[in-house]
Tab-separated table of C-alpha atoms in Angstrom:
chain	number	residue	atom	x	y	z
A	1	MET	CA	-43.936	13.978	-2.939
A	2	PHE	CA	-40.372	13.430	-2.816
A	3	VAL	CA	-40.409	9.580	-3.618
A	4	HIS	CA	-42.883	10.507	-6.257
A	5	MET	CA	-40.754	13.102	-7.878
A	6	HIS	CA	-37.505	11.958	-7.848
A	7	LEU	CA	-37.928	7.979	-7.593
A	8	THR	CA	-40.978	7.489	-9.519
A	9	GLN	CA	-40.911	10.147	-12.280
A	10	SER	CA	-37.286	10.225	-11.872
A	11	SER	CA	-36.892	14.076	-11.461
A	12	PRO	CA	-33.435	15.619	-11.083
A	13	LEU	CA	-32.964	16.760	-8.134
A	14	LEU	CA	-32.777	21.233	-8.476
A	15	PRO	CA	-29.606	22.678	-7.493
A	16	ILE	CA	-29.035	25.082	-4.295
A	17	SER	CA	-26.808	27.954	-4.905
A	18	PRO	CA	-23.970	27.400	-2.101
A	19	GLU	CA	-24.206	30.885	-0.886
A	20	PRO	CA	-27.422	31.661	0.710
A	21	ASN	CA	-30.289	33.463	-0.562
A	22	LYS	CA	-30.196	36.856	1.508
A	23	GLU	CA	-33.151	38.288	0.221
A	24	ASP	CA	-34.634	40.779	3.024
A	25	GLU	CA	-32.378	38.961	5.313
A	26	GLY	CA	-33.864	35.700	5.348
A	27	GLU	CA	-36.983	37.017	6.411
A	28	ASN	CA	-38.404	35.982	3.326
A	29	TYR	CA	-36.114	33.252	3.139
A	30	LYS	CA	-36.987	30.412	-0.063
A	31	LEU	CA	-35.287	27.133	-1.350
A	32	LYS	CA	-37.020	25.253	-4.158
A	33	PHE	CA	-36.657	22.276	-2.977
A	34	LEU	CA	-39.182	20.018	-5.478
A	35	PRO	CA	-39.356	20.893	-9.511
A	36	GLN	CA	-42.851	23.517	-11.080
A	37	VAL	CA	-45.864	22.132	-9.354
A	38	ALA	CA	-45.005	20.121	-7.104
A	39	GLN	CA	-42.761	22.773	-5.398
A	40	GLU	CA	-46.535	25.382	-5.668
A	41	ILE	CA	-48.192	22.335	-3.564
A	42	ILE	CA	-45.608	21.572	-0.324
A	43	ASP	CA	-45.205	25.835	-0.776
A	44	GLU	CA	-49.289	25.962	-0.640
A	45	PHE	CA	-48.952	23.336	2.531
A	46	ALA	CA	-45.973	25.462	4.271
A	47	LEU	CA	-48.097	28.643	4.232
A	48	ARG	CA	-51.275	26.481	5.553
A	49	TYR	CA	-50.057	25.187	8.195
A	50	ALA	CA	-47.450	27.490	9.245
A	51	VAL	CA	-44.409	25.007	8.500
A	52	GLU	CA	-41.014	27.087	9.302
A	53	PRO	CA	-37.913	27.413	6.612
A	54	ILE	CA	-36.344	25.676	8.448
A	55	PHE	CA	-38.060	22.683	9.063
A	56	ARG	CA	-39.047	22.095	5.809
A	57	MET	CA	-35.226	22.233	5.007
A	58	MET	CA	-34.023	19.856	8.071
A	59	VAL	CA	-37.053	17.196	6.226
A	60	HIS	CA	-36.013	17.728	2.895
A	61	TYR	CA	-31.781	16.485	4.209
A	62	GLN	CA	-33.900	13.587	6.153
A	63	LEU	CA	-35.199	12.725	2.618
A	64	LEU	CA	-31.812	13.391	0.705
A	65	VAL	CA	-30.519	11.154	3.795
A	66	LYS	CA	-32.525	8.016	3.054
A	67	TYR	CA	-32.480	8.053	-0.472
A	68	HIS	CA	-28.704	9.972	-1.528
A	69	HIS	CA	-27.749	6.500	-3.144
A	70	SER	CA	-30.292	6.655	-5.538
A	71	LEU	CA	-29.832	10.361	-6.776
A	72	ASN	CA	-27.548	11.655	-9.123
A	73	SER	CA	-25.789	14.851	-7.592
A	74	ALA	CA	-27.197	14.501	-4.001
A	75	LEU	CA	-23.766	15.125	-2.041
A	76	LEU	CA	-23.298	18.385	-3.281
A	77	VAL	CA	-26.796	18.888	-2.444
A	78	MET	CA	-26.751	17.660	0.631
A	79	GLU	CA	-23.450	20.247	1.264
A	80	ASN	CA	-24.791	23.612	-0.025
A	81	LEU	CA	-28.182	22.360	1.922
A	82	LEU	CA	-26.612	22.129	4.891
A	83	ARG	CA	-24.554	25.398	4.764
A	84	ASN	CA	-27.942	27.385	3.620
A	85	LEU	CA	-29.048	26.030	6.922
A	86	ARG	CA	-26.394	26.904	8.955
A	87	TYR	CA	-26.621	30.512	7.345
A	88	GLN	CA	-30.593	30.561	7.884
A	89	MET	CA	-30.169	29.788	11.908
A	90	PHE	CA	-26.760	32.147	12.214
A	91	THR	CA	-29.202	35.033	11.001
A	92	LEU	CA	-32.032	33.876	13.176
A	93	VAL	CA	-29.975	33.889	16.285
A	94	ALA	CA	-28.031	37.454	15.289
A	95	ALA	CA	-30.544	39.691	16.593
A	96	ASP	CA	-31.026	37.218	19.760
A	97	ASN	CA	-27.408	37.019	20.585
A	98	ALA	CA	-27.134	40.757	20.235
A	99	VAL	CA	-29.701	41.529	23.232
A	100	ARG	CA	-28.287	38.375	25.009
A	101	ALA	CA	-24.814	38.378	24.517
A	102	VAL	CA	-24.241	34.697	24.985
A	103	GLY	CA	-23.121	33.603	22.032
A	104	ALA	CA	-24.553	32.308	18.755
A	105	THR	CA	-23.501	28.631	19.642
A	106	ARG	CA	-25.176	28.372	22.779
A	107	LEU	CA	-28.820	30.234	21.286
A	108	MET	CA	-28.113	28.022	17.793
A	109	GLU	CA	-28.694	24.682	20.593
A	110	GLU	CA	-31.012	26.498	22.373
A	111	TYR	CA	-33.321	26.900	19.072
A	112	PHE	CA	-32.580	23.475	17.605
A	113	ASP	CA	-33.574	22.026	21.227
A	114	SER	CA	-36.874	24.196	20.319
A	115	SER	CA	-37.605	23.416	17.156
A	116	ASN	CA	-40.292	21.173	15.815
A	117	PHE	CA	-37.750	18.020	14.082
A	118	GLY	CA	-35.495	18.442	17.068
A	119	ARG	CA	-32.098	18.719	17.939
A	120	ASP	CA	-31.328	14.905	18.816
A	121	ASN	CA	-33.428	13.864	16.117
A	122	PHE	CA	-31.163	15.983	13.081
A	123	ALA	CA	-28.447	14.944	15.608
A	124	ARG	CA	-28.944	11.282	15.214
A	125	LEU	CA	-29.522	12.099	11.072
A	126	LEU	CA	-26.386	13.333	10.769
A	127	ASP	CA	-25.077	10.612	12.563
A	128	LYS	CA	-26.041	8.561	10.668
A	129	LEU	CA	-25.299	10.753	7.580
A	130	LEU	CA	-21.490	10.535	8.424
A	131	SER	CA	-21.783	6.686	9.348
A	132	SER	CA	-22.506	6.023	5.317
A	133	LEU	CA	-20.327	8.473	4.005
A	134	ARG	CA	-17.673	5.940	5.654
A	135	LEU	CA	-19.215	3.368	4.689
A	136	ASP	CA	-18.614	4.198	0.899
A	137	LEU	CA	-15.413	5.630	1.749
A	138	GLN	CA	-14.379	2.112	2.384
A	139	GLN	CA	-15.503	0.417	-0.147
A	140	TYR	CA	-13.513	3.649	-3.139
A	141	ARG	CA	-12.930	1.243	-5.126
A	142	GLU	CA	-15.551	-0.419	-6.268
A	143	LEU	CA	-17.519	3.133	-5.719
A	144	TYR	CA	-15.391	5.230	-7.367
A	145	PRO	CA	-13.420	3.723	-10.262
A	146	ALA	CA	-10.469	5.612	-11.456
A	147	ASN	CA	-11.218	5.077	-15.032
A	148	ASP	CA	-14.679	7.119	-14.406
A	149	GLN	CA	-14.584	10.868	-14.051
A	150	MET	CA	-17.367	11.323	-13.181
A	151	LYS	CA	-17.479	8.646	-10.291
A	152	LEU	CA	-14.510	10.426	-8.731
A	153	GLN	CA	-15.953	13.783	-8.352
A	154	ASP	CA	-18.440	12.203	-6.190
A	155	LEU	CA	-15.316	10.510	-4.042
A	156	VAL	CA	-14.781	14.895	-3.958
A	157	GLU	CA	-17.644	15.775	-2.404
A	158	THR	CA	-18.325	12.966	0.309
A	159	CYS	CA	-15.380	14.331	1.849
A	160	GLN	CA	-16.143	17.847	0.907
A	161	LEU	CA	-20.016	16.489	2.569
A	162	MET	CA	-18.210	14.711	5.506
A	163	GLY	CA	-16.243	17.997	6.952
A	164	SER	CA	-19.749	20.081	6.271
A	165	VAL	CA	-21.255	18.161	8.368
A	166	LEU	CA	-18.629	17.788	11.459
A	167	GLU	CA	-18.206	21.485	10.956
A	168	PHE	CA	-22.173	22.230	11.281
A	169	GLN	CA	-22.159	19.753	14.380
A	170	GLN	CA	-19.188	21.635	15.862
A	171	GLN	CA	-20.552	24.965	15.126
A	172	ALA	CA	-24.331	24.589	15.037
A	173	MET	CA	-25.193	22.006	17.173
A	174	GLY	CA	-22.075	22.207	20.025
A	175	ILE	CA	-20.986	18.360	19.143
A	176	LEU	CA	-17.775	17.493	20.083
A	177	THR	CA	-16.401	15.006	17.727
A	178	THR	CA	-13.875	12.609	18.241
A	179	GLY	CA	-12.261	12.351	15.168
A	180	LYS	CA	-10.784	15.031	12.822
A	181	LEU	CA	-11.739	14.893	8.700
A	182	SER	CA	-8.545	13.751	8.118
A	183	ASP	CA	-8.051	10.863	9.930
A	184	MET	CA	-11.086	9.884	9.098
A	185	ILE	CA	-11.018	9.757	5.752
A	186	VAL	CA	-7.545	7.940	5.437
A	187	GLU	CA	-8.893	5.710	8.481
A	188	SER	CA	-12.026	4.429	6.381
A	189	MET	CA	-10.409	3.994	3.424
A	190	LYS	CA	-7.994	1.924	5.134
A	191	GLU	CA	-10.263	-0.461	5.410
A	192	CYS	CA	-10.664	-0.883	1.596
A	193	LEU	CA	-7.004	-1.423	1.578
A	194	LYS	CA	-7.723	-4.341	3.551
A	195	SER	CA	-10.449	-5.753	1.601
A	196	THR	CA	-8.268	-4.987	-1.643
A	197	PHE	CA	-5.293	-7.284	-0.208
A	198	GLU	CA	-7.871	-9.709	0.729
A	199	LEU	CA	-9.423	-9.679	-3.354
A	200	ILE	CA	-6.000	-9.826	-4.580
A	201	ILE	CA	-4.773	-12.537	-2.454
A	202	SER	CA	-7.675	-14.383	-3.564
A	203	ASN	CA	-7.716	-13.564	-7.281
A	204	CYS	CA	-3.465	-15.023	-7.180
A	205	VAL	CA	-4.243	-18.055	-5.545
A	206	PRO	CA	-3.748	-20.888	-7.901
A	207	SER	CA	-6.426	-23.141	-9.399
A	208	GLY	CA	-4.885	-26.364	-7.675
A	209	PHE	CA	-4.716	-25.251	-4.119
A	210	SER	CA	-6.178	-27.667	-2.176
A	211	GLY	CA	-6.575	-24.826	0.926
A	212	GLN	CA	-3.612	-26.863	2.746
A	213	GLY	CA	-0.622	-25.104	3.662
A	214	HIS	CA	0.525	-21.830	1.587
A	215	PRO	CA	-0.469	-20.770	-1.862
A	216	GLY	CA	2.543	-19.553	-2.777
A	217	LEU	CA	4.536	-23.426	-2.127
A	218	VAL	CA	1.599	-24.528	-5.114
A	219	LYS	CA	3.656	-25.671	-8.076
A	220	SER	CA	3.027	-24.130	-11.600
A	221	GLU	CA	4.491	-22.995	-14.603
A	222	THR	CA	6.945	-21.088	-12.866
A	223	PRO	CA	8.401	-20.819	-9.591
A	224	PHE	CA	6.585	-18.981	-6.740
A	225	GLN	CA	3.874	-17.814	-9.434
A	226	PHE	CA	2.114	-16.784	-6.749
A	227	PHE	CA	4.079	-14.579	-5.027
A	228	ASN	CA	5.254	-12.897	-8.206
A	229	GLN	CA	0.956	-11.756	-9.545
A	230	LEU	CA	0.525	-10.782	-6.123
A	231	MET	CA	3.305	-7.919	-6.346
A	232	GLU	CA	2.039	-7.052	-9.311
A	233	GLN	CA	-1.026	-6.457	-8.848
A	234	ILE	CA	-0.436	-4.696	-4.994
A	235	GLN	CA	2.229	-2.135	-7.590
A	236	ALA	CA	-1.019	-1.686	-9.624
A	237	ALA	CA	-3.522	-0.730	-7.202
A	238	VAL	CA	-0.952	1.407	-4.603
A	239	ASN	CA	-0.300	3.232	-8.249
A	240	ASP	CA	-4.036	4.233	-8.428
A	241	ASP	CA	-3.801	5.452	-4.692
A	242	ARG	CA	-0.763	7.540	-6.000
A	243	THR	CA	-1.730	9.144	-8.877
A	244	ILE	CA	-5.662	9.214	-8.656
A	245	TYR	CA	-6.523	9.228	-5.231
A	246	ALA	CA	-3.926	10.902	-3.563
A	247	PRO	CA	-4.262	14.052	-5.447
A	248	LEU	CA	-8.293	14.046	-5.325
A	249	ILE	CA	-8.356	13.481	-0.916
A	250	SER	CA	-4.985	15.386	-0.496
A	251	ARG	CA	-6.524	18.824	0.421
A	252	PHE	CA	-8.293	17.263	3.003
A	253	CYS	CA	-6.171	15.269	4.596
A	254	SER	CA	-3.135	16.711	6.171
A	255	GLN	CA	-1.107	12.956	5.415
A	256	ASN	CA	-0.331	11.757	1.931
A	257	PHE	CA	-2.553	8.812	0.916
A	258	GLY	CA	-0.065	7.484	-1.185
A	259	ASP	CA	2.367	6.951	1.339
A	260	THR	CA	-0.166	5.292	3.936
A	261	SER	CA	-1.418	2.907	1.187
A	262	SER	CA	2.378	1.610	0.526
A	263	LEU	CA	3.056	1.035	4.294
A	264	GLU	CA	-0.186	-0.069	4.445
A	265	MET	CA	-0.075	-3.104	1.505
A	266	TRP	CA	3.522	-3.648	2.482
A	267	ASN	CA	2.492	-4.890	6.136
A	268	MET	CA	-0.238	-6.821	4.820
A	269	PHE	CA	2.448	-8.538	1.912
A	270	CYS	CA	4.482	-8.919	5.309
A	271	SER	CA	1.852	-10.970	6.732
A	272	THR	CA	1.660	-13.485	4.244
A	273	ILE	CA	5.539	-14.384	3.406
A	274	GLU	CA	7.344	-13.643	6.823
A	275	ASN	CA	6.847	-17.188	7.668
A	276	LEU	CA	7.408	-18.725	4.104
A	277	PHE	CA	10.472	-20.419	5.039
A	278	ASP	CA	10.227	-21.140	8.453
A	279	GLU	CA	9.840	-25.108	7.912
A	280	PRO	CA	12.745	-26.741	6.176
A	281	THR	CA	10.495	-28.830	3.205
A	282	ASN	CA	9.569	-25.372	2.432
A	283	ILE	CA	12.882	-24.255	1.224
A	284	GLU	CA	12.774	-27.145	-0.655
A	285	ILE	CA	9.908	-27.221	-2.633
A	286	PHE	CA	11.421	-25.112	-5.848
A	287	PRO	CA	14.761	-24.628	-6.927
A	288	PRO	CA	17.350	-22.163	-4.324
A	289	ASN	CA	18.178	-20.296	-7.337
A	290	ALA	CA	13.949	-19.926	-7.554
A	291	ASN	CA	14.135	-18.631	-3.779
A	292	ILE	CA	17.138	-16.105	-4.646
A	293	HIS	CA	15.059	-14.620	-7.781
A	294	LEU	CA	11.888	-14.361	-5.145
A	295	LEU	CA	14.323	-12.353	-2.767
A	296	TYR	CA	15.784	-10.360	-6.053
A	297	SER	CA	11.801	-9.426	-7.101
A	298	ILE	CA	10.806	-9.193	-3.047
A	299	LYS	CA	13.792	-6.415	-2.733
A	300	ARG	CA	12.405	-3.917	-6.068
A	301	PHE	CA	8.988	-4.042	-4.594
A	302	TYR	CA	9.697	-3.238	-1.635
A	303	LYS	CA	11.994	-0.264	-3.417
A	304	PHE	CA	8.804	0.792	-5.751
A	305	LEU	CA	6.665	0.844	-2.009
A	306	LEU	CA	8.613	2.447	0.563
A	307	GLU	CA	11.636	4.265	-1.689
A	308	ASP	CA	10.124	7.790	-1.503
A	309	VAL	CA	7.855	7.198	1.798
A	310	PRO	CA	8.868	9.752	4.416
A	311	GLY	CA	10.310	8.130	7.452
A	312	CYS	CA	11.447	4.722	5.680
A	313	GLU	CA	14.485	5.727	3.724
A	314	LYS	CA	16.520	5.124	7.257
A	315	VAL	CA	14.502	1.243	8.355
A	316	VAL	CA	16.313	-1.424	7.445
A	317	PRO	CA	13.971	-3.626	5.978
A	318	VAL	CA	12.603	-6.969	7.399
A	319	TYR	CA	12.855	-9.253	4.376
A	320	HIS	CA	16.297	-10.279	4.033
A	321	HIS	CA	15.940	-12.478	7.702
A	322	TRP	CA	12.920	-14.344	5.744
A	323	PHE	CA	15.376	-15.575	3.777
A	324	ILE	CA	18.431	-16.215	5.938
A	325	PRO	CA	17.452	-20.082	5.320
A	326	CYS	CA	16.892	-19.827	1.206
A	327	VAL	CA	20.517	-18.283	0.800
A	328	ARG	CA	22.095	-21.065	3.470
A	329	HIS	CA	20.245	-23.539	1.069
A	330	TRP	CA	21.321	-22.134	-2.171
A	331	LEU	CA	25.330	-21.902	-0.403
A	332	LYS	CA	25.013	-25.464	-0.078
A	333	GLU	CA	24.153	-25.971	-3.793
A	334	TYR	CA	26.754	-23.699	-5.021
A	335	GLN	CA	29.627	-25.363	-2.804
A	336	HIS	CA	28.378	-28.788	-4.025
A	337	SER	CA	28.681	-26.735	-7.914
A	338	ALA	CA	32.019	-25.014	-6.732
A	339	LEU	CA	33.702	-28.154	-6.369
A	340	LEU	CA	32.686	-29.951	-8.920
A	341	PHE	CA	33.732	-26.576	-10.855
A	342	VAL	CA	37.389	-27.172	-9.747
A	343	ASP	CA	37.481	-30.853	-10.290
A	344	ASN	CA	36.707	-29.969	-14.139
A	345	ALA	CA	38.899	-26.555	-14.161
A	346	TRP	CA	42.139	-29.207	-12.982
A	347	ASP	CA	41.153	-31.845	-15.198
A	348	ASP	CA	40.812	-29.587	-17.890
A	349	ASP	CA	44.546	-28.398	-17.193
A	350	LYS	CA	46.010	-31.776	-16.290
A	351	ASN	CA	44.768	-33.321	-19.573
A	352	ASN	CA	45.918	-30.230	-21.625
A	353	ASP	CA	48.796	-29.304	-20.300
A	354	LYS	CA	47.443	-26.354	-19.101
A	355	PHE	CA	49.973	-25.880	-16.060
A	356	ALA	CA	53.022	-24.426	-17.635
A	357	ARG	CA	53.491	-21.257	-17.104
A	358	HIS	CA	53.372	-18.342	-19.723
A	359	GLN	CA	54.183	-14.422	-20.010
A	360	ASN	CA	50.348	-12.981	-20.458
A	361	GLN	CA	49.196	-15.738	-17.537
A	362	PRO	CA	51.436	-16.737	-15.167
A	363	TYR	CA	49.084	-19.081	-13.341
A	364	SER	CA	47.325	-21.907	-14.565
A	365	ASN	CA	43.290	-21.427	-16.301
A	366	SER	CA	42.547	-23.743	-13.018
A	367	VAL	CA	43.170	-20.891	-10.462
A	368	TYR	CA	41.814	-18.314	-12.339
A	369	GLN	CA	38.508	-20.273	-13.052
A	370	MET	CA	38.072	-21.058	-9.233
A	371	PHE	CA	38.487	-17.184	-8.170
A	372	PHE	CA	36.314	-16.245	-10.697
A	373	PHE	CA	33.717	-18.823	-9.840
A	374	LEU	CA	33.864	-17.643	-6.307
A	375	ASN	CA	33.719	-14.010	-7.179
A	376	LYS	CA	30.202	-14.625	-8.876
A	377	GLY	CA	29.243	-15.834	-6.083
A	378	TYR	CA	30.376	-13.031	-3.398
A	379	GLU	CA	29.262	-10.644	-6.516
A	380	LEU	CA	25.420	-12.025	-5.854
A	381	LEU	CA	25.646	-11.721	-2.010
A	382	HIS	CA	26.953	-8.620	-2.088
A	383	SER	CA	24.168	-7.113	-4.365
A	384	LEU	CA	21.532	-9.040	-1.853
A	385	HIS	CA	22.477	-6.208	0.318
A	386	THR	CA	23.254	-3.205	-2.093
A	387	PRO	CA	22.140	-0.044	-0.929
A	388	ASP	CA	20.872	1.520	-3.717
A	389	GLY	CA	18.553	3.018	-1.880
A	390	VAL	CA	17.470	-0.136	0.718
A	391	PRO	CA	19.300	0.247	3.894
A	392	MET	CA	21.573	-2.817	4.659
A	393	ASP	CA	20.599	-5.494	7.050
A	394	GLU	CA	23.655	-5.638	8.964
A	395	ASP	CA	22.414	-8.979	10.806
A	396	ALA	CA	21.678	-10.723	7.980
A	397	LYS	CA	24.273	-9.650	5.977
A	398	HIS	CA	27.172	-10.792	8.425
A	399	VAL	CA	25.001	-14.579	8.280
A	400	HIS	CA	25.592	-14.827	4.682
A	401	PHE	CA	29.176	-13.468	4.440
A	402	HIS	CA	29.945	-16.216	7.998
A	403	ASP	CA	28.708	-18.466	5.810
A	404	PHE	CA	30.198	-17.521	2.265
A	405	SER	CA	33.978	-17.717	3.864
A	406	ASP	CA	33.209	-21.754	4.976
A	407	VAL	CA	32.030	-22.155	0.930
A	408	ILE	CA	35.933	-20.382	0.795
A	409	CYS	CA	37.807	-22.469	2.782
A	410	SER	CA	36.207	-25.439	1.569
A	411	VAL	CA	37.018	-24.849	-2.263
A	412	VAL	CA	40.135	-23.377	-1.739
A	413	GLY	CA	41.139	-26.334	0.702
A	414	HIS	CA	39.976	-28.224	-2.114
A	415	TYR	CA	42.262	-26.839	-4.758
A	416	VAL	CA	44.977	-27.542	-1.852
A	417	ASP	CA	44.580	-31.316	-1.787
A	418	LYS	CA	44.450	-31.428	-5.699
A	419	VAL	CA	47.966	-29.547	-5.745
A	420	SER	CA	48.943	-31.690	-3.227
A	421	GLU	CA	47.802	-34.411	-4.642
A	422	HIS	CA	49.985	-33.727	-7.679
A	423	LEU	CA	53.121	-32.239	-5.733
A	424	PRO	CA	54.989	-35.934	-5.707
A	425	ASP	CA	54.914	-35.684	-9.532
A	426	SER	CA	56.070	-32.270	-9.654
A	427	VAL	CA	59.099	-32.382	-7.749
A	428	GLY	CA	61.375	-30.470	-11.164
A	429	GLU	CA	58.163	-28.268	-11.552
A	430	LEU	CA	59.200	-27.070	-8.227
A	431	GLU	CA	58.216	-23.224	-8.802
A	432	GLN	CA	55.263	-24.124	-10.364
A	433	VAL	CA	54.018	-25.345	-7.957
A	434	CYS	CA	55.277	-22.164	-5.742
A	435	THR	CA	53.500	-20.158	-7.996
A	436	TRP	CA	50.089	-21.901	-7.231
A	437	ILE	CA	50.489	-21.864	-3.270
A	438	ARG	CA	51.185	-18.598	-3.656
A	439	ILE	CA	48.764	-17.576	-5.439
A	440	GLU	CA	46.082	-19.236	-3.576
A	441	GLY	CA	47.086	-17.169	-0.519
A	442	CYS	CA	46.802	-14.100	-2.726
A	443	GLN	CA	43.307	-14.257	-4.045
A	444	TRP	CA	42.299	-15.834	-0.433
A	445	ARG	CA	42.840	-12.258	0.681
A	446	GLN	CA	41.674	-10.998	-2.047
A	447	VAL	CA	38.295	-12.665	-2.246
A	448	LEU	CA	38.089	-12.374	1.963
């Protein structure tokens, strides 16, 4: 009858009030399960064969559990029916408890044991339902899309029904559950985060990837296009979790699911990139500047994900350690460029006679340009470790600036060699030469 009405003829489920009907204090407790004539048929059958009301409710609940994915509004009906069932059973044992005084829960368990449906049978039914609901939450992005308000309401009803099932198991059946509702919901939705991340990875893998090596090292239109797309799609997914899903389940969870999503996504992202530059050959695939730009992108990505997550404001991120080989590679290129820059600046001064001192510019242009170039490198390294809400990694910072001090020594030493070469021709310009040496010493201390 149930299958014929709801699956064959697509008749809507009859709504069941969340408040039990207290007519005649439960003696003539009646619920309508099927529409019109179908309800009259099963009423007549129940009357003729003395089918108890609770058995009818359990059977109807069993059918709802079996077919709820194919029916509209089934979750709300199941929650209300379970609430009515619990009320009806408590009503039946209340009088007996007043005499025996052994506790309503114990009498409820006894009533279940002696019922026609069977306590173990109904316990297995509820376990099956709970497992099914948890599996639904593990696919929440697919089953409850963020742009579908009706489906999002189903998400809320799923969480409500899980809470009702756990409450019924504890209060009506004496079954102590192993976990809390909040933990069950979050753990189930974490599984969806894993599958979401895998889907994002598959969407970002370049078309020319052969399956060998790392997809982030495949040369495409722009360097590290894989990681840029990966971070962009992760941000979109986390934003949905923060703004749409987290508020809906907040009253069922003791923790902020938006924060949980951020942490889980960051940890999975770390697993895809932390070993990217372990091999020296991987560092040289893209220009050094591209590696630095990727580091900046990850810094912004980390700030977006974890800046407001409680407990992360004092945690030093590890991504700077991943890029130590890249920064060293960039510093080698930077040192080479700085030496060429100094040579060109010196030649320009020499060819255009810019060594002469002026009132507003007491030092040669090559001195200014050399330290301007060094200061730019210092500012870039410093910006990698600027706090701006993200804790500094002192170990990585020490490594970078130690390497940068070698660059300074090399560049300034190279300039000193230039001065030494020019010194024999500058006997009549002793004051200028002393000025060069003095300004180098001052600027040296200033940069360090």
